[in-house]
PDB file of C-alpha atoms in Angstrom:
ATOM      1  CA  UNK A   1     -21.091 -48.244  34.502  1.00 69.00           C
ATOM      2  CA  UNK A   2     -19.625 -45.215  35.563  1.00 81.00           C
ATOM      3  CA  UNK A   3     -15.744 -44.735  35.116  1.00 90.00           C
ATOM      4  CA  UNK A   4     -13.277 -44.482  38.262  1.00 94.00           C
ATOM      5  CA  UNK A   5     -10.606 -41.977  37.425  1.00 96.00           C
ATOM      6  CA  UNK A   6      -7.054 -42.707  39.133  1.00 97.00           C
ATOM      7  CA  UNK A   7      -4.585 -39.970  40.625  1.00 97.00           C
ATOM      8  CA  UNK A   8      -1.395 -41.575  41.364  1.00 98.00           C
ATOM      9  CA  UNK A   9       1.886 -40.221  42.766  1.00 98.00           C
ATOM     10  CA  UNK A  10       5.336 -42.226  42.396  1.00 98.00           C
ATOM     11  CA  UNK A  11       7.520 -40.178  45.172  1.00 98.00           C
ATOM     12  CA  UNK A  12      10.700 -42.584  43.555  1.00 98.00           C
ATOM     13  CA  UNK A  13      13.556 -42.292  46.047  1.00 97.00           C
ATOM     14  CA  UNK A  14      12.859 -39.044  47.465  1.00 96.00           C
ATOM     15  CA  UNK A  15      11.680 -38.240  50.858  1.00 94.00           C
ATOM     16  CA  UNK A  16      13.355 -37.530  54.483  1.00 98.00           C
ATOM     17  CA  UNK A  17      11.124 -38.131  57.515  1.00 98.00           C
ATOM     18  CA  UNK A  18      10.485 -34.551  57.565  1.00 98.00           C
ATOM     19  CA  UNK A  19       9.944 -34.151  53.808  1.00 98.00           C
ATOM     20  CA  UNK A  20       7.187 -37.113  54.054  1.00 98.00           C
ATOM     21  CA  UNK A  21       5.287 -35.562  56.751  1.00 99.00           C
ATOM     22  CA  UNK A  22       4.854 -31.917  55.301  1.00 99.00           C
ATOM     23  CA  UNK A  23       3.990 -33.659  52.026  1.00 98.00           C
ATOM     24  CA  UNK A  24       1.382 -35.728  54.014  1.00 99.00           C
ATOM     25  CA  UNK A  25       0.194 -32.908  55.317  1.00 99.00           C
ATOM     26  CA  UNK A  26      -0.239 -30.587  52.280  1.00 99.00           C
ATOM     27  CA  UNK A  27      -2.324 -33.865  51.306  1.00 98.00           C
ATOM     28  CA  UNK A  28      -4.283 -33.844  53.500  1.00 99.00           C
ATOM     29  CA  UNK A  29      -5.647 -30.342  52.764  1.00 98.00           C
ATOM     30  CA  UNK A  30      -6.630 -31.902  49.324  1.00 97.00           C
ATOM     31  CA  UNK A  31     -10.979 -32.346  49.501  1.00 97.00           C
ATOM     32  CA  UNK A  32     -11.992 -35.550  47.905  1.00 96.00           C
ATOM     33  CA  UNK A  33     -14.979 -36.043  46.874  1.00 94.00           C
ATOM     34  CA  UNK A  34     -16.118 -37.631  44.157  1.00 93.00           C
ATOM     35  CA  UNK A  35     -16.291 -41.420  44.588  1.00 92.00           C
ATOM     36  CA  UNK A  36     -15.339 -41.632  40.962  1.00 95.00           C
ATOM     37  CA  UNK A  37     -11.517 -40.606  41.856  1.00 96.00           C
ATOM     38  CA  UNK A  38      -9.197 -42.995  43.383  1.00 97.00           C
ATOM     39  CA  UNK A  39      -5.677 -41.228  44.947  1.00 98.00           C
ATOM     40  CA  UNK A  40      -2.661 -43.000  45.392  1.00 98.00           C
ATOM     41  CA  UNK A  41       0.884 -42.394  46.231  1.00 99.00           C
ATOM     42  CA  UNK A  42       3.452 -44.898  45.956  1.00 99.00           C
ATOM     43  CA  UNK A  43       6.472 -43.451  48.915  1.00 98.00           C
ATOM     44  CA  UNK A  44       9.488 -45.226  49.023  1.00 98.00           C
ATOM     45  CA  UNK A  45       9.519 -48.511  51.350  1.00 97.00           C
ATOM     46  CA  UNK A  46      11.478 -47.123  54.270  1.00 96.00           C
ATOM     47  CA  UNK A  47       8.333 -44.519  54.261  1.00 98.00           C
ATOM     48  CA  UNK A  48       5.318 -46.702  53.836  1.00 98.00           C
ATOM     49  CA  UNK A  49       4.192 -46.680  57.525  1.00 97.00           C
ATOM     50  CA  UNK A  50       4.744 -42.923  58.142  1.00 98.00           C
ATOM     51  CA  UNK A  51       2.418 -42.404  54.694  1.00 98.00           C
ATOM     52  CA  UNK A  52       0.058 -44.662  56.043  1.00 98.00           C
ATOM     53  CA  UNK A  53      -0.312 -43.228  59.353  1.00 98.00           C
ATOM     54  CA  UNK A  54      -0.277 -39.694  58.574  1.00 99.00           C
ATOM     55  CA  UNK A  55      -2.586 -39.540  55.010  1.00 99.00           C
ATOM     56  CA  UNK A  56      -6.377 -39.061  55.152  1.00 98.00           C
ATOM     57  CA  UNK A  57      -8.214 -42.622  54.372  1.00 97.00           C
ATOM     58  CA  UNK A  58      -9.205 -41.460  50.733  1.00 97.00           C
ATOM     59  CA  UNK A  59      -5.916 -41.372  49.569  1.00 98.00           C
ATOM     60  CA  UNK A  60      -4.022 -45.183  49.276  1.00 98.00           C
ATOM     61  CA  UNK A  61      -0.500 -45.878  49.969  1.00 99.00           C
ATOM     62  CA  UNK A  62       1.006 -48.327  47.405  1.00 98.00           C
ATOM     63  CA  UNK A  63       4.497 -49.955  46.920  1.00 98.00           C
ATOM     64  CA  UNK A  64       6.946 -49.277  44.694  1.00 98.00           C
ATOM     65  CA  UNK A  65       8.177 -52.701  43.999  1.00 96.00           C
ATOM     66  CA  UNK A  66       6.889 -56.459  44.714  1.00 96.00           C
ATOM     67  CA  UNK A  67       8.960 -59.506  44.358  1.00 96.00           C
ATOM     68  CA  UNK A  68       8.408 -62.313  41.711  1.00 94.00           C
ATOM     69  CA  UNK A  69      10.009 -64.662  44.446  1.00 94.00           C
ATOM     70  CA  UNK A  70       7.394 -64.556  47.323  1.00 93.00           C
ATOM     71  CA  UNK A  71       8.368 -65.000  51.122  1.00 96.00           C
ATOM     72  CA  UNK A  72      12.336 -66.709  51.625  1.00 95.00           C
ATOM     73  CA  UNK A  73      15.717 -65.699  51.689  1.00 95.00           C
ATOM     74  CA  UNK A  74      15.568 -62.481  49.614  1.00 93.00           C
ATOM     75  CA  UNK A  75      17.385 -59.398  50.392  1.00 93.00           C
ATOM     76  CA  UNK A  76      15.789 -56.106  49.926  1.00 91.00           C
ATOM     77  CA  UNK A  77      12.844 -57.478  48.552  1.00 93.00           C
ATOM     78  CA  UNK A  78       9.298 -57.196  49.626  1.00 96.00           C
ATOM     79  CA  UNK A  79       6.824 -59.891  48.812  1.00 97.00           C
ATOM     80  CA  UNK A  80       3.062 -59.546  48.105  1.00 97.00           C
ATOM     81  CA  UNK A  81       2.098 -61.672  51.265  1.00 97.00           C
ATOM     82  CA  UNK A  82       3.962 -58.803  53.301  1.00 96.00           C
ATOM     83  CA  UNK A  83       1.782 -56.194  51.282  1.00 97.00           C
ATOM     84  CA  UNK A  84      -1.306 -57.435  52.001  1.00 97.00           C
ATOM     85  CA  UNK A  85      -0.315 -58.066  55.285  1.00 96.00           C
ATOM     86  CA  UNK A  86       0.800 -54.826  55.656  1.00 94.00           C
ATOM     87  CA  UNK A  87      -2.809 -53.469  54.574  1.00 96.00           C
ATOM     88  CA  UNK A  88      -1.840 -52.512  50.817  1.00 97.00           C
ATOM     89  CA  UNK A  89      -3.704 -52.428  48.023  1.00 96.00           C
ATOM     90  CA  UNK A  90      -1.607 -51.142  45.421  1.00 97.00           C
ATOM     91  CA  UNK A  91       1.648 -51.770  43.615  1.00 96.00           C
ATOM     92  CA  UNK A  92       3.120 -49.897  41.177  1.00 94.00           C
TER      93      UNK A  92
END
């Protein structure tokens, strides 16, 4: 069984709208090719959509955080349901 080698980029709190999309795009100039390599970048919350929208389909968008908690009453959290709903994969 062949081993799948991960890339992974934690952009932490960092990242205007502006900032996100030159990123995205200096991404996207990245060829990837092997199907042994998995990329993934984890933006901040407020910039998951843009990522998604704007990154080639070979590199993943993950979250930063999931709640322990689930769905409810919980400020400022983000709860695997809404992940996967969202379309991610990935969590940090």
């Amino acid at each position: 069984m062949a081993r799948t080698y991960l890339i992974g980029g934690n952009w932490k709190c960092n990242g205007t709208v502006q900032s996100v999309k030159d990123l995205c795009a200096l991404l996207n100039k990245v060829e990837i090719t092997s199907d042994k390599l998995e990329v993934v970048v984890a933006p901040p919350a407020l910039h998951i959509d843009l990522a998604k929208s704007l990154l080639q389909k070979k590199i993943a968008v993950s979250a930063q955080n999931v709640s322990l908690t689930g769905l409810g009453a919980y400020t400022g959290e983000l709860a695997a349901e809404q992940l996967i709903d969202f379309g991610l994969e990935w969590t940090i």
